[in-house]
Coordinates of C-alpha atoms and ligand atoms in Angstrom, one line a residue:
M1 CA -9.3 -5.3 -26.4
A2 CA -10.7 -8.2 -24.4
A3 CA -14.4 -9.1 -24.9
G4 CA -14.9 -5.9 -26.8
K5 CA -15.3 -3.8 -23.7
E6 CA -13.8 -0.3 -23.4
F7 CA -11.4 0.3 -20.5
M8 CA -12.7 3.2 -18.5
V9 CA -10.4 5.1 -16.2
Y10 CA -11.1 8.0 -13.8
N11 CA -9.1 11.0 -14.8
S12 CA -8.3 13.3 -11.9
M13 CA -7.7 16.2 -14.4
T14 CA -11.2 16.1 -15.9
R15 CA -12.8 14.6 -12.8
Q16 CA -14.7 11.9 -14.7
K17 CA -14.3 8.4 -16.1
E18 CA -13.0 8.4 -19.6
T19 CA -12.4 5.7 -22.2
F20 CA -8.8 4.8 -22.2
R21 CA -7.1 5.5 -25.6
P22 CA -3.4 5.5 -25.7
I23 CA -1.5 8.1 -27.8
E24 CA 0.2 5.3 -29.8
P25 CA -2.1 2.3 -30.6
G26 CA -1.0 -0.8 -28.8
K27 CA 1.5 1.0 -26.5
V28 CA 1.1 2.6 -23.1
S29 CA 3.5 5.0 -21.4
M30 CA 3.0 5.4 -17.6
Y31 CA 4.8 7.3 -14.9
V32 CA 4.2 6.7 -11.2
C33 CA 5.8 8.7 -8.4
G34 CA 7.9 6.5 -6.3
I35 CA 9.2 6.8 -2.7
T36 CA 11.6 9.2 -1.0
A37 CA 14.0 6.6 0.4
Y38 CA 14.8 7.5 4.0
D39 CA 12.9 4.9 6.0
L40 CA 11.1 1.6 5.6
S41 CA 8.0 2.0 3.4
H42 CA 4.6 2.0 4.9
L43 CA 1.1 0.8 4.0
G44 CA 0.4 4.0 2.0
H45 CA 3.4 3.2 -0.2
A46 CA 2.2 -0.4 -0.5
R47 CA -1.2 0.7 -1.6
A48 CA 0.1 2.9 -4.4
A49 CA 2.6 0.3 -5.6
V50 CA 0.0 -2.5 -5.6
N51 CA -2.7 -0.5 -7.3
F52 CA -0.4 0.7 -10.1
D53 CA 1.0 -2.8 -10.4
V54 CA -2.6 -4.1 -10.9
L55 CA -3.0 -1.4 -13.6
F56 CA 0.4 -2.4 -15.2
R57 CA -0.6 -6.1 -15.2
Y58 CA -4.1 -5.3 -16.6
L59 CA -2.8 -3.2 -19.4
K60 CA -0.5 -6.0 -20.4
H61 CA -3.4 -8.5 -20.1
L62 CA -5.2 -6.3 -22.6
G63 CA -2.3 -6.7 -24.9
Y64 CA -0.6 -3.4 -24.6
E65 CA 3.1 -3.0 -24.6
V66 CA 3.6 -0.9 -21.5
T67 CA 6.6 1.3 -20.5
Y68 CA 6.2 1.8 -16.8
V69 CA 8.5 4.3 -15.0
R70 CA 8.7 4.6 -11.3
N71 CA 11.3 6.9 -9.7
F72 CA 13.3 6.8 -6.6
T73 CA 13.9 10.1 -4.8
D74 CA 17.4 9.8 -3.5
V75 CA 18.2 13.5 -3.0
D76 CA 15.8 15.2 -0.6
D77 CA 15.7 17.2 2.6
K78 CA 14.3 14.3 4.6
I79 CA 17.1 12.0 3.4
I80 CA 19.8 14.6 4.2
M81 CA 18.4 15.2 7.7
R82 CA 18.1 11.6 8.6
A83 CA 21.6 10.9 7.2
N84 CA 23.1 13.7 9.2
K85 CA 21.4 12.5 12.3
N86 CA 22.8 9.0 11.7
G87 CA 26.2 10.3 10.7
E88 CA 25.7 8.5 7.4
D89 CA 26.3 9.4 3.8
P90 CA 22.9 10.4 2.4
F91 CA 23.3 8.2 -0.7
S92 CA 24.2 5.1 1.4
L93 CA 21.1 5.7 3.5
S94 CA 18.8 6.2 0.5
S95 CA 20.3 3.2 -1.4
R96 CA 19.7 1.0 1.7
F97 CA 16.0 2.0 1.8
C98 CA 15.6 1.7 -1.9
K99 CA 16.7 -1.9 -1.5
E100 CA 14.3 -2.4 1.4
Y101 CA 11.5 -1.0 -0.7
L102 CA 12.4 -3.4 -3.6
N103 CA 12.3 -6.3 -1.1
D104 CA 8.9 -5.3 0.1
M105 CA 7.8 -5.0 -3.6
G106 CA 9.1 -8.5 -4.2
D107 CA 7.1 -9.8 -1.3
L108 CA 4.0 -8.1 -2.5
Q109 CA 4.5 -9.5 -6.0
C110 CA 4.8 -6.2 -7.7
L111 CA 6.3 -6.6 -11.1
L112 CA 9.5 -4.5 -11.7
P113 CA 8.7 -1.3 -13.6
T114 CA 10.4 -1.0 -17.0
H115 CA 12.6 1.8 -15.6
Q116 CA 13.4 2.8 -12.0
P117 CA 15.4 6.0 -12.3
Y118 CA 17.2 7.7 -9.4
V119 CA 17.2 11.4 -9.2
S120 CA 21.0 11.5 -8.6
E121 CA 21.5 9.9 -12.0
H122 CA 19.4 12.5 -13.8
I123 CA 20.8 15.7 -12.6
E124 CA 21.9 16.8 -16.1
H125 CA 18.3 16.2 -17.4
I126 CA 17.0 18.2 -14.5
K127 CA 19.4 21.1 -15.2
D128 CA 18.4 21.1 -18.9
L129 CA 14.8 21.3 -18.0
I130 CA 15.3 24.1 -15.5
T131 CA 17.3 26.0 -18.2
Q132 CA 14.4 25.6 -20.7
I133 CA 11.9 26.9 -18.1
I134 CA 14.2 29.9 -17.3
N135 CA 14.6 30.6 -21.0
K136 CA 10.9 30.7 -21.5
E137 CA 10.7 33.1 -18.5
Y138 CA 8.7 30.9 -16.2
A139 CA 11.4 31.0 -13.6
Y140 CA 13.6 33.5 -11.8
L141 CA 16.8 33.4 -9.9
V142 CA 17.2 34.7 -6.3
G143 CA 20.8 34.2 -5.0
G144 CA 21.6 30.6 -6.0
D145 CA 18.0 29.5 -5.9
V146 CA 15.7 29.2 -8.9
F147 CA 12.0 29.6 -8.3
F148 CA 9.1 28.8 -10.6
A149 CA 6.8 31.8 -11.1
V150 CA 3.2 30.5 -10.8
D151 CA 1.7 33.8 -11.9
K152 CA 3.2 33.2 -15.3
F153 CA 1.2 30.0 -15.7
P154 CA -2.5 30.8 -15.9
N155 CA -3.6 27.2 -15.7
Y156 CA -2.0 26.7 -12.3
G157 CA -4.5 25.0 -10.1
Q158 CA -6.2 23.1 -12.9
L159 CA -5.4 19.6 -11.6
S160 CA -6.0 20.2 -7.9
G161 CA -8.7 22.8 -8.0
Q162 CA -6.5 25.0 -5.7
K163 CA -6.8 28.7 -6.4
L164 CA -3.8 31.0 -6.2
E165 CA -5.8 33.6 -4.2
H166 CA -5.9 31.1 -1.4
N167 CA -2.1 31.4 -1.0
R168 CA -1.8 35.1 -0.3
A169 CA 1.3 35.9 1.7
G170 CA 0.9 36.1 5.4
E171 CA -2.5 34.6 5.4
R172 CA -2.4 30.9 4.9
V173 CA 1.2 30.2 3.8
A174 CA 4.6 31.0 5.3
V175 CA 6.2 34.1 4.0
D176 CA 9.4 34.0 2.0
S177 CA 10.2 37.5 1.0
R178 CA 12.4 36.3 -1.8
K179 CA 9.5 34.8 -3.7
R180 CA 7.3 36.9 -6.0
N181 CA 4.3 34.8 -5.1
P182 CA 4.2 32.8 -2.0
A183 CA 3.1 29.8 -4.0
D184 CA 6.2 29.9 -6.2
F185 CA 8.3 26.8 -5.6
A186 CA 12.0 25.9 -5.9
L187 CA 13.3 24.3 -9.0
W188 CA 16.9 24.5 -7.8
K189 CA 18.2 25.0 -4.3
S190 CA 21.5 26.5 -3.6
A191 CA 24.0 24.3 -1.8
K192 CA 24.1 24.4 2.0
P193 CA 27.1 23.1 4.0
G194 CA 27.0 19.4 4.6
E195 CA 24.6 18.7 1.7
P196 CA 25.2 16.9 -1.5
S197 CA 25.4 19.4 -4.4
W198 CA 26.1 19.6 -8.1
E199 CA 27.6 22.4 -10.2
S200 CA 25.0 24.4 -12.3
P201 CA 24.7 27.6 -14.3
W202 CA 23.1 29.1 -11.1
G203 CA 25.8 27.9 -8.8
P204 CA 26.2 24.7 -6.8
G205 CA 23.0 23.2 -5.5
R206 CA 20.5 20.4 -5.9
P207 CA 17.1 20.0 -7.5
G208 CA 13.8 20.9 -5.7
W209 CA 11.5 18.0 -5.3
H210 CA 8.9 18.5 -8.1
I211 CA 11.3 19.0 -11.0
E212 CA 12.7 15.5 -10.9
C213 CA 9.4 13.9 -12.0
S214 CA 8.9 16.3 -14.9
A215 CA 12.5 15.7 -16.0
M216 CA 12.5 11.9 -15.7
S217 CA 9.1 11.4 -17.2
A218 CA 10.1 13.6 -20.2
H219 CA 13.4 11.7 -20.5
Y220 CA 11.8 8.2 -20.5
L221 CA 8.4 8.9 -22.0
T222 CA 8.7 12.3 -23.7
F223 CA 6.6 15.3 -22.8
K224 CA 3.4 13.5 -24.0
F225 CA 2.5 10.3 -22.3
D226 CA -0.6 8.3 -21.4
I227 CA -0.8 7.8 -17.6
H228 CA 0.6 9.6 -14.6
G229 CA -0.1 8.0 -11.3
G230 CA 0.5 8.5 -7.6
G231 CA -1.2 8.8 -4.2
I232 CA -4.0 11.3 -3.8
D233 CA -1.7 13.3 -1.5
L234 CA 0.5 14.1 -4.4
I235 CA -2.1 16.1 -6.4
F236 CA -1.2 19.2 -4.6
P237 CA 1.4 20.6 -4.7
H238 CA 3.6 17.9 -6.4
H239 CA 1.5 17.1 -9.4
E240 CA 0.2 20.6 -9.9
N241 CA 3.8 21.8 -10.0
E242 CA 4.8 19.0 -12.4
V243 CA 2.1 20.1 -14.8
A244 CA 3.3 23.8 -14.5
Q245 CA 6.9 22.8 -15.1
S246 CA 6.4 20.5 -18.0
C247 CA 4.0 22.8 -19.8
A248 CA 6.3 25.8 -19.2
A249 CA 9.3 23.8 -20.7
C250 CA 7.2 22.4 -23.6
Q251 CA 3.9 23.8 -24.6
E252 CA 2.7 20.6 -26.1
S253 CA 3.4 18.7 -23.0
S254 CA 0.4 16.6 -21.9
V255 CA -0.5 13.7 -19.7
S256 CA -3.7 12.0 -21.0
Y257 CA -4.9 10.5 -17.7
W258 CA -4.0 11.4 -14.2
M259 CA -4.8 8.6 -11.8
H260 CA -4.6 8.8 -8.0
N261 CA -5.2 6.2 -5.3
G262 CA -6.9 7.0 -2.1
H263 CA -5.5 7.1 1.5
V264 CA -5.0 4.3 3.9
T265 CA -6.8 5.1 7.1
N266 CA -6.5 3.7 10.6
N267 CA -9.5 3.9 12.9
N268 CA -10.8 6.0 10.0
E269 CA -8.1 8.6 10.5
K270 CA -5.6 9.2 7.7
M271 CA -2.5 7.1 8.2
S272 CA 0.5 9.3 8.1
K273 CA 4.0 9.7 9.4
S274 CA 3.1 13.0 11.1
L275 CA 0.3 11.3 13.0
N276 CA 2.5 8.4 13.9
N277 CA -0.4 6.0 13.3
F278 CA 1.2 4.3 10.3
F279 CA 2.4 0.7 9.8
T280 CA 5.4 -0.3 7.8
I281 CA 4.9 -3.0 5.2
R282 CA 7.5 -5.1 7.0
E283 CA 5.6 -5.0 10.3
I284 CA 2.5 -6.4 8.6
T285 CA 4.3 -9.0 6.5
E286 CA 6.0 -10.3 9.6
K287 CA 2.6 -11.4 10.9
Y288 CA 0.6 -11.9 7.7
H289 CA 1.5 -13.5 4.4
P290 CA 2.2 -10.8 1.8
L291 CA -0.5 -12.3 -0.4
A292 CA -3.0 -11.6 2.4
L293 CA -1.8 -8.0 2.5
R294 CA -2.1 -7.7 -1.3
H295 CA -5.6 -9.2 -1.1
F296 CA -6.5 -6.7 1.5
L297 CA -5.1 -3.8 -0.5
I298 CA -7.2 -4.6 -3.6
S299 CA -10.3 -5.4 -1.6
A300 CA -11.4 -1.8 -1.9
H301 CA -11.7 0.3 -5.0
Y302 CA -8.3 2.1 -5.5
R303 CA -9.8 5.5 -5.3
S304 CA -11.7 4.9 -2.0
P305 CA -10.1 5.3 1.4
L306 CA -9.0 2.0 2.7
N307 CA -9.4 1.4 6.5
Y308 CA -6.8 -0.8 8.0
T309 CA -8.0 -3.2 10.6
I310 CA -6.6 -6.5 11.8
S311 CA -10.0 -8.1 11.2
Q312 CA -9.7 -7.2 7.5
L313 CA -6.3 -8.7 7.3
E314 CA -7.5 -11.8 9.0
S315 CA -10.3 -12.2 6.5
S316 CA -7.9 -11.6 3.6
S317 CA -5.6 -14.2 5.0
D318 CA -8.4 -16.6 5.3
A319 CA -9.6 -15.9 1.7
I320 CA -6.1 -16.6 0.3
Y321 CA -5.9 -19.8 2.3
Y322 CA -9.2 -21.0 0.8
V323 CA -8.1 -20.1 -2.7
Y324 CA -4.8 -22.0 -2.4
Q325 CA -6.3 -24.9 -0.6
T326 CA -8.9 -25.3 -3.4
L327 CA -6.1 -25.1 -6.0
Q328 CA -4.0 -27.6 -4.1
D329 CA -6.9 -30.1 -3.7
C330 CA -7.6 -29.8 -7.4
E331 CA -3.9 -30.4 -8.3
D332 CA -3.8 -33.4 -5.9
A333 CA -6.9 -35.0 -7.4
L334 CA -5.8 -34.4 -11.0
A335 CA -2.2 -35.5 -10.7
P336 CA -2.7 -39.3 -10.6
L337 CA -5.3 -39.1 -13.5
L338 CA -3.0 -37.0 -15.6
E339 CA -0.2 -39.5 -14.8
E340 CA -2.4 -42.3 -16.1
G341 CA -1.9 -40.8 -19.5
L342 CA -4.7 -38.3 -19.8
K343 CA -3.6 -35.5 -22.0
E344 CA -5.0 -32.0 -21.6
G345 CA -7.8 -31.5 -24.1
A346 CA -7.8 -35.1 -25.5
D347 CA -8.2 -38.7 -24.4
Q348 CA -5.7 -41.5 -24.9
N349 CA -6.9 -41.9 -28.5
G350 CA -6.4 -38.3 -29.2
K351 CA -10.2 -37.6 -29.2
I352 CA -11.1 -34.1 -28.0
V353 CA -12.7 -34.1 -24.6
K354 CA -15.5 -31.6 -24.1
I355 CA -16.0 -29.8 -20.9
T356 CA -19.3 -29.8 -19.1
L357 CA -21.9 -27.2 -19.8
T358 CA -21.7 -26.0 -16.2
A359 CA -18.0 -25.6 -16.5
Q360 CA -18.4 -23.6 -19.7
E361 CA -20.9 -21.3 -18.0
C362 CA -18.7 -21.0 -15.0
I363 CA -15.7 -19.9 -17.1
S364 CA -17.6 -17.5 -19.3
K365 CA -19.3 -15.9 -16.2
L366 CA -15.9 -15.6 -14.5
K367 CA -14.2 -14.0 -17.5
N368 CA -17.1 -11.7 -18.2
E369 CA -17.4 -10.5 -14.7
F370 CA -13.6 -10.0 -14.4
E371 CA -13.3 -8.0 -17.6
S372 CA -16.4 -5.8 -16.9
K373 CA -15.2 -5.0 -13.4
M374 CA -11.6 -4.3 -14.4
C375 CA -12.8 -2.2 -17.4
D376 CA -14.8 -0.1 -15.0
D377 CA -11.8 1.8 -13.6
L378 CA -10.2 -1.3 -12.1
N379 CA -13.0 -2.2 -9.7
T380 CA -11.0 -4.9 -8.0
A381 CA -13.2 -4.7 -4.9
Q382 CA -15.9 -6.7 -6.7
I383 CA -13.8 -9.3 -8.4
L384 CA -12.9 -11.7 -5.6
T385 CA -16.6 -12.3 -4.8
G386 CA -19.4 -13.4 -7.1
A387 CA -18.2 -15.5 -10.1
F388 CA -14.8 -16.0 -8.7
Q389 CA -16.2 -17.7 -5.6
D390 CA -18.6 -19.6 -7.8
A391 CA -15.6 -21.0 -9.7
L392 CA -13.9 -22.1 -6.5
K393 CA -17.2 -23.8 -5.4
F394 CA -17.4 -25.5 -8.8
I395 CA -13.9 -26.9 -8.3
N396 CA -14.7 -28.1 -4.8
S397 CA -17.9 -29.8 -5.8
S398 CA -16.4 -31.3 -8.9
L399 CA -13.6 -32.8 -6.8
N400 CA -16.2 -34.5 -4.7
G401 CA -18.0 -35.8 -7.9
L402 CA -14.7 -37.1 -9.2
K403 CA -14.3 -39.5 -6.3
K404 CA -17.5 -41.3 -7.3
K405 CA -17.4 -44.1 -9.8
Q406 CA -18.5 -43.0 -13.2
Q407 CA -18.3 -43.6 -16.9
K408 CA -14.8 -43.1 -18.4
Q409 CA -16.0 -40.4 -20.9
K410 CA -17.9 -38.6 -18.2
Q411 CA -14.9 -38.7 -15.9
L412 CA -12.6 -37.4 -18.7
S413 CA -15.1 -34.5 -19.3
M414 CA -15.1 -33.7 -15.6
V415 CA -11.3 -33.7 -15.4
Q416 CA -11.0 -31.4 -18.4
S417 CA -13.6 -29.1 -16.9
L418 CA -11.5 -28.9 -13.7
I419 CA -8.4 -28.2 -15.7
D420 CA -10.1 -25.4 -17.6
V421 CA -11.8 -23.8 -14.7
K422 CA -8.6 -23.9 -12.6
K423 CA -6.8 -22.3 -15.5
A424 CA -9.3 -19.5 -15.7
V425 CA -9.1 -18.9 -12.0
T426 CA -5.3 -18.8 -11.9
D427 CA -4.3 -17.3 -15.3
D428 CA -7.2 -15.0 -16.0
V429 CA -7.9 -13.7 -12.5
L430 CA -5.2 -14.4 -9.9
D431 CA -2.3 -13.6 -12.3
V432 CA -3.7 -10.3 -13.4
L433 CA -4.4 -9.3 -9.8
G434 CA -0.9 -10.4 -8.8
L435 CA -2.3 -13.0 -6.4
K436 CA -0.7 -16.0 -8.3
S437 CA 2.4 -16.9 -6.3
S438 CA 5.7 -18.0 -7.9
H439 CA 5.7 -20.6 -5.1
T440 CA 3.8 -23.9 -5.3
Y441 CA 0.3 -24.1 -3.8
S442 CA 1.6 -26.3 -1.0
E443 CA 4.5 -23.9 -0.2
V444 CA 2.0 -21.0 0.0
L445 CA -0.3 -23.1 2.3
Q446 CA 2.7 -23.9 4.5
Q447 CA 3.7 -20.2 4.7
L448 CA 0.2 -19.3 5.6
K449 CA 0.2 -21.9 8.3
A450 CA 3.5 -20.8 9.7
K451 CA 2.2 -17.2 10.0
A452 CA -1.0 -18.4 11.7
L453 CA 1.1 -20.3 14.2
E454 CA 3.2 -17.2 14.9
R455 CA 0.1 -15.2 15.5
A456 CA -1.2 -17.8 17.8
G457 CA 2.1 -17.9 19.7
M458 CA 2.4 -21.6 19.0
V459 CA 4.5 -24.1 17.1
E460 CA 3.0 -26.9 15.1
N461 CA 3.9 -29.4 17.8
D462 CA 1.7 -27.5 20.3
V463 CA -1.3 -27.9 17.9
L464 CA -0.6 -31.6 17.4
K465 CA -0.5 -32.1 21.2
K466 CA -3.8 -30.3 21.5
I467 CA -5.2 -32.6 18.8
E468 CA -4.0 -35.6 20.8
E469 CA -5.5 -34.2 24.0
R470 CA -8.8 -33.7 22.3
K471 CA -8.7 -37.2 20.9
R472 CA -8.2 -38.6 24.4
A473 CA -11.1 -36.5 25.7
R474 CA -13.4 -37.8 23.0
E475 CA -12.3 -41.3 23.7
N476 CA -13.3 -40.7 27.4
K477 CA -16.5 -39.2 26.2
D478 CA -15.5 -35.9 27.8
F479 CA -17.1 -33.8 25.1
A480 CA -17.1 -30.6 27.2
M481 CA -13.3 -30.9 27.3
S482 CA -12.9 -31.7 23.6
D483 CA -15.2 -28.8 22.6
Q484 CA -13.2 -26.5 24.9
I485 CA -9.9 -27.5 23.3
R486 CA -11.3 -26.8 19.9
A487 CA -12.8 -23.5 20.8
D488 CA -9.6 -22.3 22.5
L489 CA -7.7 -23.0 19.3
T490 CA -10.3 -21.4 17.1
R491 CA -10.0 -18.2 19.1
K492 CA -6.3 -18.2 18.4
G493 CA -6.9 -18.7 14.7
I494 CA -6.3 -22.4 14.5
A495 CA -9.3 -24.5 13.2
L496 CA -9.5 -28.2 13.8
M497 CA -11.2 -30.3 11.2
D498 CA -12.2 -34.0 11.5
V499 CA -11.6 -35.8 8.2
G500 CA -12.6 -39.4 8.6
K501 CA -10.8 -40.6 11.7
E502 CA -8.1 -38.1 11.4
T503 CA -8.0 -34.5 12.7
I504 CA -6.2 -31.9 10.7
W505 CA -5.8 -28.1 11.3
R506 CA -5.8 -25.0 9.1
P507 CA -5.6 -21.3 9.9
C508 CA -8.9 -19.5 10.5
V509 CA -10.0 -16.0 11.4
R510 CA -9.1 -15.3 15.0
E511 CA -11.8 -14.1 17.3
E512 CA -11.3 -12.4 20.6
P513 CA -7.6 -11.5 20.5
I514 CA -8.1 -9.2 17.5
K515 CA -9.7 -6.4 19.3
E516 CA -7.0 -6.3 21.9
E517 CA -4.3 -6.5 19.3
E518 CA -5.6 -3.7 17.2
K519 CA -4.8 -1.6 20.2
Q520 CA -1.4 -3.2 20.4
L521 CA -0.3 -2.3 16.9
P522 CA 2.0 -0.7 15.9
T523 CA 4.6 -2.9 17.5
E524 CA 6.7 -1.8 20.4
E525 CA 9.7 -1.5 18.1
E526 CA 7.8 0.8 15.8
Q527 CA 6.7 3.0 18.6
K528 CA 10.3 3.5 19.9
V529 CA 10.4 6.9 21.5
L530 CA 12.1 9.1 19.0
P531 CA 14.9 11.4 20.1
V532 CA 14.2 15.1 20.4
E533 CA 16.3 15.8 17.2
Q534 CA 13.8 13.9 15.2
K535 CA 11.0 16.1 16.5
E536 CA 13.1 19.0 15.3
E537 CA 13.5 17.3 12.0
Q538 CA 9.8 17.1 11.6
K539 CA 9.4 20.7 12.6
Q540 CA 11.8 21.8 10.0
L541 CA 10.1 19.7 7.4
S542 CA 6.8 21.3 7.9
S543 CA 8.3 24.7 7.2
E544 CA 10.0 23.5 4.0
E545 CA 9.0 25.4 0.9
E546 CA 7.3 22.3 -0.5
H547 CA 4.7 22.6 2.2
N548 CA 4.1 26.2 1.8
A549 CA 0.5 25.7 1.0
L550 CA -0.3 24.0 4.3
P551 CA -2.8 25.9 6.3
V552 CA -1.3 28.0 9.0
E553 CA -3.0 25.9 11.7
K554 CA -0.9 23.0 10.9
E555 CA 2.3 25.0 11.0
L556 CA 1.3 26.2 14.4
A557 CA 0.7 22.8 15.8
V558 CA 4.0 23.0 17.7
S559 CA 3.2 22.2 21.2
T560 CA 3.0 24.1 24.4
W561 CA 3.7 20.7 25.9
P562 CA 4.3 19.6 28.6
N563 CA 0.9 21.0 29.5
T564 CA -0.8 19.4 32.4
Q565 CA -3.9 20.5 34.3
V566 CA -5.8 19.2 37.2
Q567 CA -9.6 19.5 36.9
N568 CA -12.3 17.8 39.0
G569 CA -9.8 15.1 40.2
F570 CA -8.7 14.4 36.7
K571 CA -5.2 15.2 35.3
N572 CA -5.2 16.4 31.8
L573 CA -2.2 15.9 29.6
S574 CA -2.1 17.6 26.2
F575 CA -0.2 16.3 23.1
N576 CA 0.1 17.4 19.6
N577 CA 0.6 15.3 16.5
K578 CA 4.3 15.5 16.6
D579 CA 4.8 14.2 20.1
K580 CA 6.1 10.7 20.2
I581 CA 4.0 8.8 22.7
K582 CA 4.7 5.3 24.1
G583 CA 3.1 3.5 27.0
K584 CA -0.1 2.3 28.5
V585 CA -3.0 3.7 30.5
N586 CA -4.3 0.7 32.4
S587 CA -4.1 -1.9 29.6
T588 CA -4.7 0.4 26.6
R589 CA -1.9 1.8 24.5
I590 CA -1.6 5.6 25.0
D591 CA -1.0 6.3 21.3
F592 CA -4.1 4.4 20.5
L593 CA -6.1 6.6 23.0
V594 CA -4.5 9.8 21.6
I595 CA -5.3 8.9 18.0
K596 CA -8.9 8.4 19.0
M597 CA -9.2 11.6 20.9
K598 CA -10.8 14.8 19.6
T599 CA -8.4 17.6 18.6
N600 CA -9.0 21.2 19.6
E601 CA -8.6 24.1 17.2
K602 CA -4.9 24.4 18.1
G603 CA -4.2 20.8 17.1
L604 CA -3.8 19.7 20.7
K605 CA -5.2 16.5 22.0
T606 CA -6.0 16.0 25.7
L607 CA -5.8 12.8 27.7
S608 CA -7.4 12.6 31.1
F609 CA -6.4 10.3 34.0
N610 CA -7.6 9.9 37.5
D611 CA -5.6 8.6 40.4
K612 CA -6.8 5.0 40.0
D613 CA -5.5 4.8 36.4
K614 CA -2.3 2.9 36.0
I615 CA 0.0 4.9 33.8
K616 CA 3.3 3.9 32.4
G617 CA 5.2 5.3 29.4
K618 CA 7.0 8.2 27.8
V619 CA 6.1 11.3 25.9
N620 CA 9.1 12.2 23.7
S621 CA 11.8 11.3 26.2
T622 CA 10.1 12.2 29.4
R623 CA 8.5 9.6 31.7
I624 CA 4.8 10.2 31.6
D625 CA 4.0 9.0 35.2
F626 CA 6.6 11.6 36.3
L627 CA 4.7 14.3 34.5
V628 CA 1.2 13.6 35.8
Ligands
ZN701 ZN1 6.6 12.7 -8.5

């Protein structure tokens, strides 16, 4: 264990931080719920993947041999519905989106888990597990369906704190008369026409959602393993049901630590598919470097909600640029000296070179701070400030010092100090956080610049022309003009810097356009008006048995739309969360307005216009100006 500190993790089961002690010394077994592959993955998926990747990397950094399993759900209602709609085979659809997910994961520098099982490849294990549960009388058969009987499992609700009394039939959950308790959930679903199915002792069918994770974690990690992770949304019912299934099949079954990451929010409202206020990873990485996105994702503690704003991404992008520029400058300054024959750690005569006292302090502070924050339930939010910034400052100021003439021995000591501090920054911090790119520093800087140009709507030549214009203005002593050119570029996220007689540029945090653009995202493409069938698809999903425990209010949020009223010269248009909205009121995106609006007790949101408002857009497939 590094620096003799204990690794503390928050355990959702006991609701407290606990010292991490693996079942088998030196080894860690970890299972994290993966995606249901029917669409491009969004920011919530990115957050879970990046957080558990940081955990995976940190455990390895602590010296553990880690077996990390993350599944792909490739058999599921959502996949089947989407595939039917596309007229596509469900497995071809899911394999396409699994590949897209892996591309996103590669961009975000998430290491590959040890195993990435697909549900469809583990049907036999799933059937075996269901058989064990039936044999132990925790499940019952109705027609070709197999249900888990929650009443048989007294600890049901232990993880989520949900009480069974809250799920009484007809009150808060949908009624399915075939179930003994409305909270019972399907382990096996009988085959329906047009759906993939497998033979089983209970007739042809396919697994329910929850059973796959119990079966695959047991298969790869046995019934006793160290860490089970996932997004906070999964605590209930998914993880609660997993606990029930696994314990029913094997009494000794246990997960030592349940870890859950928080939501991603947008305008402080939960980002979700149903609210249609989510962003895909791809949309963001088209505009921002994936390292900037990763930096943003770890800039909050993993259990806190993380509010997505463009300003935050801009800051993260800027922070990454600064880190890589510092490392590049350091490499540039050291390269000729190392070429001169300086060997790391020793001078030409083989004499050991000592690093400066300041460098020693800088390194020990950096390492101590890193370990103590990471040991405290992965407090990544506080790592990229403090000692980390001090180390970057040390590199930059030493680079300036290096340019001055000085004694050979002193210079050697400074060079060695730079080598060691840089190594601590890259290998001890950036690598463990997954922020160390496999590309060279200069490649990353170029990529960051290319993204900045795209955001500014420019190509590099435009910037160079502006630099020339500014140079001429300065020569003509037209300083108002030269300031204006510089200020205009800064607003667009392009900073000009005069270095000697030369002017260079680098990306910077954009100013004014951000506010406007936050309203603009998600992109037009993302906000495509979805066909009515898809609305139906969502309606059906909310009544799926997995979502039984949803409060009735949510189930009722099926609209009375179109619903327009005229009141005091204003026209009021109501939407619910499932309406697909695209368009503008004056210059503001309607979906942005709707997301910000207050919701009434029926889940309806109301938007008001007057005759002077310029309205253009669609709700579902109906023109909105036509409606009002
Ligand atoms: Zn799962």
